Amino acid sequence: MPKSKPLVIVAGVAVAAALLGVVSYTATKPASPGASGSSAVAEVSADPSAGVYAELEAYARRDASDKLAAGRADAPVVLIEYADFKCGYCGKFARDTEPVLMKKYVENGTLRIEWRNFPIFGEESEAVARASWAAGQQGRFWQFHKAAYAEGAKEKGFGKDRLAALAAEAGVPDAARFAKDTDGTAAREAVRADQEQGYSLGATSTPSFLVNGRPIAGAQPLETFTEAIEAAAEAAEEKGKGKSPEAGHGTAKPGAGQ
């Protein structure tokens, strides 16, 4: 019934919030001496529907014009990433895991990655989040993302001069427009919208993810993501069986940044 639908959605979000709240600290806390990467491993069931909240799939925008996304808008699986450029574990995911997912799943049309700016470490986090959005307006988000997450990049800080240098490294063509967009209202509103979505899911640390409605917290090992993506792709294939070609998402073009 229509009146009960909001309660169902709230319940689903509450469950996801509880999950992210429970594991977000242990998944991103500093590792013990000599250890590397995340200290907690998320379990992904072989059952494609286990741990998945269908109502959370609606958080995927699937907007072919989204400049902070990579992959087909009609890809069967969408990974939403909530991250901060000052987060060390986000950088580890960006350097070690994301490129593998891009090559293995984005390039063949299985996966779409949608970025959400989720700055939680103060003014510089906010500034670099806006700068990433500004770079995206000139089609250079993923290049900026790579430069900002390079080994040792966050230790140099994200002051105004540093942001300009990162934009140049990323090949942003119009420096004046980049500076104006970074400090503009549109960038602030875009970042705020991403933050609000993340907080609504109960994300309290970075990185946090949704894979077709399955919450995953922390820079988990590659296998956690590949298992979640493949389970989601299997579930999407099963769901699509028996549908006519006209029932699909149409011919949306791949998102920007591939």
XYZ file of N, CA and C in Angstrom:
774
model
N 0.835 -1.199 0.000
C 0.000 0.000 0.000
C 0.866 1.243 0.000
N 0.438 2.307 -0.666
C 1.256 3.521 -0.779
C 1.677 4.090 0.551
N 0.781 4.040 1.549
C 1.117 4.656 2.836
C 2.215 3.901 3.568
N 2.361 2.617 3.260
C 3.375 1.834 3.977
C 4.749 1.921 3.332
N 4.821 2.361 2.079
C 6.090 2.388 1.368
C 7.157 3.215 2.068
N 6.855 4.429 2.539
C 7.892 5.198 3.242
C 8.446 4.473 4.446
N 7.598 3.715 5.152
C 8.059 2.979 6.317
C 9.027 1.881 5.907
N 8.746 1.239 4.760
C 9.632 0.184 4.264
C 10.988 0.767 3.912
N 10.985 1.908 3.232
C 12.237 2.549 2.843
C 13.032 2.959 4.069
N 12.356 3.572 5.028
C 13.029 3.993 6.265
C 13.619 2.792 6.977
N 12.874 1.690 7.006
C 13.377 0.485 7.670
C 14.625 -0.027 6.984
N 14.610 -0.046 5.648
C 15.777 -0.508 4.906
C 16.975 0.362 5.142
N 16.785 1.673 5.129
C 17.886 2.608 5.380
C 18.398 2.442 6.799
N 17.492 2.205 7.735
C 17.903 2.026 9.129
C 18.792 0.801 9.274
N 18.439 -0.279 8.572
C 19.259 -1.490 8.627
C 20.640 -1.214 8.047
N 20.663 -0.527 6.913
C 21.957 -0.194 6.298
C 22.763 0.704 7.208
N 22.098 1.661 7.847
C 22.779 2.578 8.753
C 23.390 1.812 9.914
N 22.645 0.845 10.432
C 23.169 0.044 11.542
C 24.387 -0.739 11.099
N 24.318 -1.336 9.904
C 25.448 -2.111 9.399
C 26.678 -1.245 9.221
N 26.528 -0.099 8.547
C 27.668 0.777 8.324
C 28.191 1.334 9.642
N 27.273 1.628 10.554
C 27.701 2.169 11.832
C 28.510 1.185 12.636
N 28.138 -0.087 12.575
C 28.835 -1.122 13.334
C 30.230 -1.377 12.784
N 30.340 -1.456 11.439
C 31.627 -1.878 10.879
C 32.498 -0.733 10.401
N 31.970 0.483 10.333
C 32.748 1.555 9.713
C 34.027 1.861 10.466
N 33.992 1.823 11.797
C 35.220 2.119 12.532
C 36.231 0.992 12.393
N 35.769 -0.258 12.598
C 36.718 -1.357 12.539
C 37.272 -1.545 11.141
N 36.513 -1.123 10.129
C 36.979 -1.303 8.759
C 37.949 -0.227 8.319
N 38.046 0.865 9.059
C 38.913 1.958 8.633
C 39.857 2.433 9.724
N 39.840 1.793 10.896
C 40.735 2.206 11.958
C 42.178 1.907 11.552
N 43.139 2.600 12.165
C 44.541 2.355 11.803
C 44.911 0.894 11.983
N 45.632 0.361 11.046
C 46.042 -1.031 11.118
C 47.136 -1.193 12.167
N 47.308 -2.411 12.636
C 48.357 -2.686 13.600
C 49.709 -2.548 12.917
N 50.772 -2.308 13.689
C 52.100 -2.145 13.096
C 52.445 -3.291 12.159
N 52.918 -2.927 10.973
C 53.316 -3.946 10.015
C 52.198 -4.415 9.116
N 50.956 -4.031 9.452
C 49.824 -4.447 8.635
C 49.557 -3.409 7.580
N 48.853 -3.817 6.548
C 48.494 -2.862 5.508
C 47.054 -3.074 5.119
N 46.394 -1.976 4.710
C 45.012 -2.077 4.256
C 44.047 -2.149 5.407
N 42.824 -2.555 5.082
C 41.754 -2.598 6.061
C 41.970 -3.747 7.032
N 41.547 -3.505 8.280
C 41.739 -4.519 9.299
C 40.497 -5.368 9.495
N 39.417 -5.072 8.766
C 38.218 -5.887 8.870
C 37.808 -6.329 7.485
N 37.315 -7.552 7.385
C 36.920 -8.086 6.089
C 35.421 -8.313 6.085
N 34.736 -7.694 5.143
C 33.297 -7.872 5.026
C 33.003 -9.237 4.442
N 31.985 -9.889 4.958
C 31.593 -11.181 4.421
C 30.546 -10.964 3.338
N 30.727 -11.600 2.209
C 29.765 -11.522 1.122
C 29.232 -12.918 0.871
N 27.934 -13.096 1.066
C 27.328 -14.409 0.906
C 27.284 -14.808 -0.556
N 27.279 -16.116 -0.800
C 27.130 -16.617 -2.161
C 25.717 -16.369 -2.675
N 24.785 -16.147 -1.756
C 23.410 -15.820 -2.139
C 23.379 -14.378 -2.629
N 23.058 -14.145 -3.913
C 23.095 -12.782 -4.453
C 22.192 -11.799 -3.730
N 21.155 -12.305 -3.053
C 20.218 -11.396 -2.387
C 20.564 -11.142 -0.925
N 21.516 -11.894 -0.383
C 21.858 -11.749 1.031
C 22.513 -10.404 1.307
N 22.002 -9.697 2.310
C 22.584 -8.414 2.688
C 22.250 -7.288 1.739
N 21.309 -7.522 0.825
C 20.935 -6.506 -0.166
C 19.587 -5.912 0.203
N 19.483 -4.589 0.117
C 18.245 -3.883 0.415
C 17.792 -3.197 -0.865
N 16.755 -3.775 -1.474
C 16.341 -3.343 -2.806
C 16.055 -1.851 -2.871
N 15.484 -1.289 -1.798
C 15.137 0.135 -1.828
C 16.373 1.025 -1.903
N 17.534 0.486 -1.477
C 18.750 1.290 -1.527
C 19.341 1.366 -2.934
N 18.876 0.503 -3.836
C 19.329 0.594 -5.224
C 18.922 1.930 -5.842
N 17.882 2.531 -5.285
C 17.397 3.812 -5.815
C 18.391 4.947 -5.574
N 19.387 4.721 -4.721
C 20.393 5.754 -4.485
C 21.303 5.943 -5.698
N 21.313 4.957 -6.592
C 22.096 5.087 -7.830
C 21.389 6.081 -8.746
N 22.136 7.055 -9.250
C 21.535 8.092 -10.088
C 21.349 7.643 -11.533
N 22.270 6.838 -12.022
C 22.198 6.328 -13.392
C 21.944 7.450 -14.404
N 22.626 8.544 -14.202
C 22.512 9.707 -15.077
C 23.678 9.677 -16.064
N 23.361 9.505 -17.353
C 24.413 9.394 -18.358
C 25.264 10.653 -18.453
N 24.755 11.786 -17.960
C 25.512 13.042 -18.009
C 26.312 13.304 -16.734
N 26.267 12.367 -15.788
C 26.993 12.510 -14.521
C 28.493 12.492 -14.794
N 29.156 13.588 -14.534
C 30.586 13.710 -14.819
C 31.467 13.102 -13.736
N 30.856 12.666 -12.634
C 31.604 12.029 -11.557
C 31.274 10.541 -11.490
N 31.042 9.960 -12.658
C 30.726 8.537 -12.746
C 31.482 7.935 -13.918
N 31.688 6.629 -13.835
C 32.335 5.895 -14.925
C 31.527 4.647 -15.219
N 31.312 4.366 -16.480
C 30.567 3.173 -16.860
C 29.217 3.497 -17.455
N 28.615 2.503 -18.067
C 27.326 2.680 -18.706
C 26.242 3.021 -17.686
N 25.367 3.947 -18.057
C 24.262 4.299 -17.170
C 23.312 3.122 -16.977
N 23.296 2.199 -17.941
C 22.410 1.043 -17.839
C 23.157 -0.230 -17.441
N 24.330 -0.088 -16.853
C 25.075 -1.257 -16.387
C 24.253 -2.022 -15.353
N 24.355 -3.335 -15.325
C 23.565 -4.107 -14.366
C 23.948 -3.887 -12.906
N 25.179 -3.433 -12.674
C 25.642 -3.221 -11.297
C 26.156 -1.799 -11.144
N 25.750 -1.159 -10.042
C 26.244 0.179 -9.717
C 26.912 0.149 -8.344
N 28.167 0.557 -8.321
C 28.897 0.716 -7.061
C 28.931 2.207 -6.753
N 28.349 2.597 -5.636
C 28.387 3.991 -5.190
C 29.462 4.094 -4.116
N 30.356 5.048 -4.295
C 31.489 5.219 -3.374
C 31.387 6.554 -2.663
N 31.350 6.521 -1.334
C 31.343 7.726 -0.508
C 32.749 7.871 0.076
N 33.469 8.928 -0.326
C 34.873 9.000 0.060
C 35.353 10.434 0.245
N 36.498 10.557 0.906
C 37.135 11.831 1.225
C 38.561 11.775 0.673
N 38.995 12.828 0.001
C 40.338 12.829 -0.582
C 41.449 12.884 0.473
N 41.113 13.199 1.721
C 42.125 13.201 2.781
C 42.162 11.876 3.540
N 41.348 10.935 3.102
C 41.261 9.631 3.766
C 42.307 8.674 3.203
N 43.177 8.175 4.067
C 44.228 7.273 3.632
C 43.709 5.979 3.041
N 42.676 5.404 3.651
C 42.123 4.156 3.141
C 41.387 4.363 1.822
N 40.805 5.553 1.640
C 40.181 5.870 0.347
C 41.261 5.881 -0.734
N 42.421 6.437 -0.388
C 43.531 6.465 -1.331
C 44.005 5.066 -1.671
N 44.050 4.208 -0.675
C 44.465 2.819 -0.913
C 43.492 2.138 -1.867
N 42.193 2.340 -1.639
C 41.192 1.758 -2.535
C 41.357 2.316 -3.950
N 41.571 3.640 -4.044
C 41.698 4.294 -5.349
C 42.913 3.793 -6.121
N 43.993 3.504 -5.418
C 45.228 3.075 -6.085
C 45.271 1.574 -6.360
N 44.767 0.779 -5.403
C 44.957 -0.665 -5.485
C 43.769 -1.437 -6.045
N 42.561 -0.993 -5.709
C 41.372 -1.781 -6.028
C 40.558 -1.215 -7.179
N 40.311 0.084 -7.142
C 39.438 0.689 -8.145
C 39.929 0.478 -9.578
N 41.239 0.624 -9.856
C 41.692 0.397 -11.234
C 41.400 -1.022 -11.731
N 41.481 -2.001 -10.832
C 41.177 -3.385 -11.207
C 39.698 -3.525 -11.546
N 38.839 -2.899 -10.727
C 37.394 -2.962 -10.975
C 37.053 -2.264 -12.288
N 37.733 -1.149 -12.551
C 37.512 -0.417 -13.796
C 37.821 -1.320 -14.991
N 38.975 -1.956 -14.957
C 39.419 -2.772 -16.091
C 38.582 -4.031 -16.238
N 38.274 -4.658 -15.104
C 37.601 -5.957 -15.151
C 36.101 -5.853 -15.395
N 35.474 -4.822 -14.819
C 34.012 -4.762 -14.865
C 33.435 -3.528 -15.568
N 34.073 -2.369 -15.401
C 33.540 -1.169 -16.041
C 33.721 -1.245 -17.551
N 34.895 -1.670 -17.983
C 35.193 -1.705 -19.411
C 34.315 -2.675 -20.189
N 33.855 -3.748 -19.548
C 33.003 -4.696 -20.269
C 31.514 -4.427 -20.081
N 31.185 -3.307 -19.402
C 29.784 -2.905 -19.274
C 29.041 -3.491 -18.095
N 29.707 -4.293 -17.256
C 29.041 -4.899 -16.100
C 28.803 -3.892 -14.986
N 29.762 -2.997 -14.779
C 29.756 -2.127 -13.606
C 29.767 -0.644 -13.968
N 29.065 0.114 -13.167
C 29.130 1.579 -13.195
C 29.585 2.010 -11.809
N 30.529 2.940 -11.745
C 30.982 3.492 -10.464
C 30.512 4.933 -10.369
N 29.781 5.232 -9.317
C 29.296 6.594 -9.077
C 29.961 7.146 -7.828
N 30.651 8.253 -7.998
C 31.370 8.887 -6.895
C 30.440 9.809 -6.105
N 30.604 9.787 -4.784
C 29.922 10.737 -3.914
C 30.982 11.400 -3.029
N 31.092 12.701 -3.108
C 32.007 13.421 -2.216
C 31.460 13.361 -0.799
N 32.278 12.862 0.116
C 31.858 12.726 1.520
C 32.977 13.256 2.419
N 33.216 14.587 2.363
C 34.318 15.169 3.140
C 34.004 15.214 4.636
N 34.875 14.604 5.430
C 34.647 14.546 6.873
C 35.848 15.036 7.681
N 36.892 15.506 7.002
C 38.110 15.912 7.701
C 38.362 17.421 7.648
N 37.301 18.215 7.624
C 37.480 19.654 7.757
C 37.500 20.437 6.456
N 38.012 21.679 6.554
C 37.931 22.627 5.456
C 38.662 22.158 4.196
N 39.843 21.575 4.355
C 40.568 21.115 3.167
C 39.827 19.984 2.464
N 39.189 19.126 3.242
C 38.386 18.059 2.645
C 37.255 18.657 1.813
N 36.609 19.662 2.368
C 35.528 20.341 1.654
C 36.065 20.983 0.374
N 37.218 21.635 0.477
C 37.782 22.348 -0.669
C 38.157 21.402 -1.805
N 38.810 20.293 -1.474
C 39.223 19.371 -2.528
C 38.015 18.637 -3.103
N 36.978 18.444 -2.296
C 35.747 17.846 -2.820
C 35.136 18.758 -3.879
N 35.054 20.041 -3.569
C 34.519 20.998 -4.546
C 35.415 21.063 -5.786
N 36.721 20.992 -5.576
C 37.660 21.039 -6.696
C 37.480 19.826 -7.610
N 37.233 18.669 -7.025
C 37.021 17.473 -7.848
C 35.771 17.636 -8.698
N 34.739 18.218 -8.112
C 33.505 18.489 -8.862
C 33.792 19.471 -9.989
N 34.571 20.512 -9.688
C 34.913 21.522 -10.696
C 35.713 20.898 -11.841
N 36.636 20.013 -11.517
C 37.396 19.325 -12.557
C 36.467 18.485 -13.423
N 35.466 17.903 -12.780
C 34.498 17.098 -13.506
C 33.703 17.893 -14.518
N 33.468 19.156 -14.224
C 32.699 19.983 -15.154
C 33.450 20.204 -16.461
N 34.747 19.963 -16.430
C 35.553 20.055 -17.652
C 36.007 18.671 -18.128
N 35.303 17.654 -17.646
C 35.568 16.299 -18.110
C 36.836 15.675 -17.587
N 37.345 16.167 -16.456
C 38.627 15.652 -15.941
C 38.517 15.160 -14.501
N 37.335 14.706 -14.087
C 37.186 14.249 -12.705
C 38.114 13.086 -12.376
N 38.086 12.032 -13.196
C 38.862 10.841 -12.851
C 40.364 11.092 -12.920
N 40.780 12.000 -13.778
C 42.192 12.380 -13.825
C 42.577 13.152 -12.553
N 41.670 14.032 -12.094
C 41.901 14.761 -10.844
C 41.914 13.776 -9.675
N 40.964 12.860 -9.670
C 40.849 11.820 -8.648
C 42.169 11.051 -8.532
N 42.749 10.673 -9.673
C 44.015 9.933 -9.671
C 45.154 10.771 -9.097
N 45.210 12.046 -9.485
C 46.275 12.924 -8.995
C 46.141 13.175 -7.492
N 44.914 13.394 -7.034
C 44.680 13.696 -5.620
C 44.905 12.491 -4.722
N 44.764 11.294 -5.279
C 44.963 10.069 -4.502
C 46.328 9.423 -4.753
N 47.196 10.082 -5.482
C 48.533 9.534 -5.711
C 49.265 9.371 -4.382
N 50.173 8.448 -4.328
C 50.954 8.213 -3.101
C 51.610 9.512 -2.658
N 51.348 9.908 -1.401
C 51.951 11.107 -0.832
C 51.218 12.401 -1.149
N 50.165 12.352 -1.952
C 49.466 13.581 -2.352
C 48.795 14.268 -1.173
N 48.114 13.508 -0.329
C 47.373 14.153 0.759
C 48.300 14.789 1.789
N 49.529 14.273 1.896
C 50.484 14.861 2.837
C 50.900 16.271 2.421
N 50.725 16.611 1.158
C 51.056 17.952 0.673
C 49.933 18.944 0.925
N 48.795 18.446 1.388
C 47.677 19.327 1.691
C 46.875 19.682 0.448
N 45.747 20.355 0.694
C 44.867 20.736 -0.398
C 44.500 22.208 -0.314
N 45.528 23.048 -0.149
C 45.324 24.489 -0.197
C 45.036 24.927 -1.627
N 44.738 26.203 -1.792
C 44.326 26.719 -3.101
C 45.395 26.497 -4.169
N 46.644 26.780 -3.853
C 47.714 26.590 -4.840
C 47.881 25.114 -5.197
N 47.752 24.272 -4.193
C 47.893 22.837 -4.422
C 46.758 22.319 -5.304
N 45.543 22.810 -5.089
C 44.409 22.399 -5.909
C 44.615 22.812 -7.362
N 45.154 24.002 -7.550
C 45.442 24.466 -8.908
C 46.487 23.571 -9.573
N 47.488 23.158 -8.796
C 48.534 22.281 -9.328
C 47.959 20.915 -9.689
N 47.058 20.395 -8.870
C 46.425 19.106 -9.158
C 45.567 19.200 -10.415
N 44.870 20.337 -10.567
C 44.045 20.537 -11.760
C 44.922 20.543 -13.006
N 46.072 21.201 -12.920
C 46.992 21.232 -14.057
C 47.510 19.833 -14.364
N 47.853 19.082 -13.317
C 48.327 17.710 -13.491
C 47.254 16.834 -14.136
N 45.995 17.123 -13.788
C 44.874 16.354 -14.320
C 44.483 16.780 -15.728
N 45.093 17.847 -16.227
C 44.792 18.303 -17.575
C 43.526 19.114 -17.694
N 43.097 19.749 -16.591
C 41.921 20.620 -16.651
C 42.268 21.802 -17.558
N 41.544 22.010 -18.648
C 41.977 22.994 -19.645
C 41.835 24.464 -19.260
N 40.780 24.810 -18.512
C 40.510 26.213 -18.189
C 40.723 26.445 -16.695
N 41.895 26.950 -16.335
C 42.244 27.140 -14.922
C 41.356 28.180 -14.254
N 41.022 29.243 -14.973
C 40.190 30.300 -14.395
C 38.789 29.769 -14.093
N 38.244 29.015 -15.017
C 36.915 28.429 -14.781
C 36.966 27.443 -13.623
N 38.034 26.651 -13.557
C 38.199 25.694 -12.466
C 38.172 26.402 -11.114
N 38.927 27.488 -10.989
C 38.986 28.232 -9.726
C 37.619 28.811 -9.373
N 36.935 29.336 -10.375
C 35.612 29.928 -10.146
C 34.601 28.856 -9.745
N 34.613 27.729 -10.461
C 33.677 26.651 -10.150
C 33.942 26.057 -8.766
N 35.214 25.936 -8.385
C 35.559 25.366 -7.083
C 34.946 26.156 -5.936
N 34.908 27.460 -6.076
C 34.366 28.314 -5.019
C 32.904 28.686 -5.248
N 32.281 28.097 -6.262
C 30.926 28.467 -6.623
C 29.841 27.765 -5.820
N 28.631 28.303 -5.936
C 27.474 27.748 -5.234
C 27.134 26.350 -5.715
N 27.241 26.111 -7.014
C 26.877 24.806 -7.558
C 27.736 23.692 -6.972
N 29.040 23.964 -6.816
C 29.933 22.952 -6.239
C 29.554 22.674 -4.789
N 29.263 23.726 -4.048
C 28.892 23.552 -2.638
C 27.599 22.744 -2.507
N 26.646 23.033 -3.370
C 25.374 22.311 -3.314
C 25.540 20.853 -3.706
N 26.381 20.596 -4.704
C 26.611 19.220 -5.141
C 27.279 18.400 -4.039
N 28.271 18.979 -3.392
C 28.963 18.279 -2.304
C 28.010 18.055 -1.129
N 27.212 19.055 -0.818
C 26.260 18.927 0.295
C 25.254 17.804 0.026
N 24.783 17.702 -1.210
C 23.827 16.645 -1.556
C 24.450 15.264 -1.374
N 25.707 15.120 -1.786
C 26.406 13.846 -1.606
C 26.568 13.518 -0.121
N 26.946 14.523 0.669
C 27.127 14.319 2.106
C 25.833 13.866 2.764
N 24.758 14.536 2.428
C 23.481 14.217 3.049
C 23.057 12.791 2.730
N 23.325 12.351 1.495
C 22.989 10.980 1.141
C 23.812 10.002 1.962
N 25.109 10.280 2.102
C 25.961 9.403 2.891
C 25.539 9.326 4.346
N 25.255 10.481 4.935
C 24.837 10.492 6.334
C 23.507 9.776 6.526
N 22.625 9.865 5.527
C 21.326 9.201 5.640
C 21.484 7.684 5.698
N 22.606 7.180 5.181
C 22.879 5.747 5.214
C 23.614 5.319 6.477
N 23.976 6.282 7.303
C 24.687 5.957 8.527
C 26.182 5.872 8.368
N 26.706 6.326 7.231
C 28.155 6.310 7.035
C 28.803 7.294 7.998
N 29.754 6.817 8.777
C 30.437 7.677 9.736
C 31.935 7.762 9.463
N 32.413 6.979 8.525
C 33.823 7.035 8.157
C 33.930 6.676 6.681
N 35.110 6.858 6.155
C 35.309 6.628 4.729
C 36.400 5.589 4.489
N 36.333 4.859 3.359
C 35.261 4.880 2.370
C 34.101 3.984 2.772
N 32.917 4.304 2.248
C 31.736 3.465 2.416
C 31.129 3.263 1.029
N 30.478 2.127 0.825
C 30.004 1.765 -0.507
C 28.605 1.160 -0.476
N 27.921 1.266 -1.613
C 26.719 0.486 -1.889
C 26.943 -0.222 -3.218
N 26.672 -1.512 -3.254
C 26.755 -2.273 -4.500
C 25.366 -2.838 -4.763
N 24.614 -2.171 -5.632
C 23.227 -2.561 -5.894
C 22.442 -2.791 -4.604
N 22.611 -1.890 -3.652
C 21.862 -1.984 -2.407
C 22.540 -2.783 -1.314
N 23.753 -3.273 -1.550
C 24.505 -3.995 -0.514
C 25.524 -3.046 0.101
N 25.389 -2.702 1.397
C 26.369 -1.814 2.033
C 27.687 -2.531 2.316
N 28.785 -1.847 2.006
C 30.131 -2.341 2.332
C 30.894 -1.164 2.919
N 31.511 -1.359 4.065
C 32.253 -0.286 4.722
C 33.735 -0.590 4.736
N 34.533 0.408 4.395
C 35.975 0.276 4.484
C 36.624 -0.164 3.192
N 37.953 0.042 3.120
C 38.733 -0.368 1.947
C 38.995 -1.858 2.042
N 37.954 -2.630 1.790
C 38.022 -4.082 1.921
C 38.938 -4.672 0.852
N 39.343 -5.911 1.013
C 40.168 -6.565 -0.005
C 39.431 -6.634 -1.339
N 40.170 -6.732 -2.414
C 39.601 -6.801 -3.752
C 38.526 -7.878 -3.850
N 38.769 -9.028 -3.212
C 37.840 -10.147 -3.324
C 36.453 -9.799 -2.805
N 36.379 -8.952 -1.791
C 35.074 -8.558 -1.257
C 34.259 -7.850 -2.331
N 34.916 -6.973 -3.081
C 34.210 -6.230 -4.115
C 33.881 -7.104 -5.316
N 34.815 -7.962 -5.725
C 34.531 -8.805 -6.886
C 33.390 -9.766 -6.586
N 33.352 -10.292 -5.375
C 32.267 -11.200 -5.003
C 30.935 -10.468 -4.966
N 30.931 -9.251 -4.422
C 29.690 -8.478 -4.350
C 29.204 -8.094 -5.746
N 30.131 -7.680 -6.600
C 29.772 -7.274 -7.962
C 29.240 -8.462 -8.753
N 29.907 -9.605 -8.644
C 29.469 -10.770 -9.404
C 28.139 -11.305 -8.892
N 27.928 -11.237 -7.570
C 26.637 -11.649 -7.021
C 25.526 -10.720 -7.507
N 25.827 -9.420 -7.538
C 24.836 -8.449 -7.994
C 24.539 -8.626 -9.479
N 25.569 -8.913 -10.271
C 25.371 -9.137 -11.706
C 24.526 -10.382 -11.945
N 24.770 -11.412 -11.141
C 23.986 -12.649 -11.257
C 22.525 -12.386 -10.912
N 22.308 -11.615 -9.833
C 20.941 -11.302 -9.431
C 20.237 -10.459 -10.496
N 20.970 -9.518 -11.095
C 20.382 -8.669 -12.135
C 20.027 -9.493 -13.366
N 20.872 -10.480 -13.689
C 20.603 -11.342 -14.843
C 19.358 -12.180 -14.610
N 19.249 -12.727 -13.404
C 18.071 -13.530 -13.072
C 16.805 -12.680 -13.118
N 16.912 -11.469 -12.611
C 15.758 -10.569 -12.582
C 15.323 -10.198 -13.990
N 16.320 -10.094 -14.893
C 16.021 -9.677 -16.260
C 15.515 -10.788 -17.161
N 15.597 -12.032 -16.732
C 15.151 -13.142 -17.565
C 13.654 -13.069 -17.808
N 13.289 -13.288 -19.040
C 11.874 -13.276 -19.366
C 11.346 -11.923 -19.768
N 12.185 -10.868 -19.615
C 11.750 -9.534 -20.015
C 12.024 -9.336 -21.504
N 11.192 -8.550 -22.145
C 11.410 -8.227 -23.547
C 12.521 -7.203 -23.649
N 13.191 -7.079 -24.825
C 14.270 -6.101 -24.992
C 13.828 -4.686 -24.656
N 12.520 -4.408 -24.930
C 12.035 -3.050 -24.672
C 11.963 -2.733 -23.200
N 12.059 -3.760 -22.339
C 11.933 -3.535 -20.898
C 13.218 -3.102 -20.260
N 14.299 -3.028 -21.021
C 15.590 -2.636 -20.452
C 15.680 -1.157 -20.216
N 16.899 -0.691 -19.967
C 17.125 0.723 -19.668
C 17.295 1.565 -20.922
N 17.203 0.956 -22.094
C 17.359 1.748 -23.309
C 18.803 1.789 -23.752
N 19.177 2.856 -24.410
C 20.516 2.962 -25.000
C 21.309 4.101 -24.388
N 21.257 4.185 -23.067
C 21.996 5.257 -22.398
C 23.467 5.123 -22.700
N 24.127 6.244 -22.849
C 25.552 6.264 -23.145
C 26.357 6.079 -21.880
N 27.600 5.597 -21.996
C 28.468 5.447 -20.819
C 28.657 6.783 -20.133
N 28.878 6.734 -18.799
C 29.149 7.951 -18.051
C 30.507 8.517 -18.408
N 30.745 9.742 -17.972
C 32.010 10.414 -18.286
C 33.158 9.789 -17.516
N 34.361 9.962 -18.035
C 35.552 9.668 -17.268
C 36.175 8.329 -17.522
N 35.632 7.522 -18.428
C 36.256 6.227 -18.647
C 37.566 6.368 -19.378
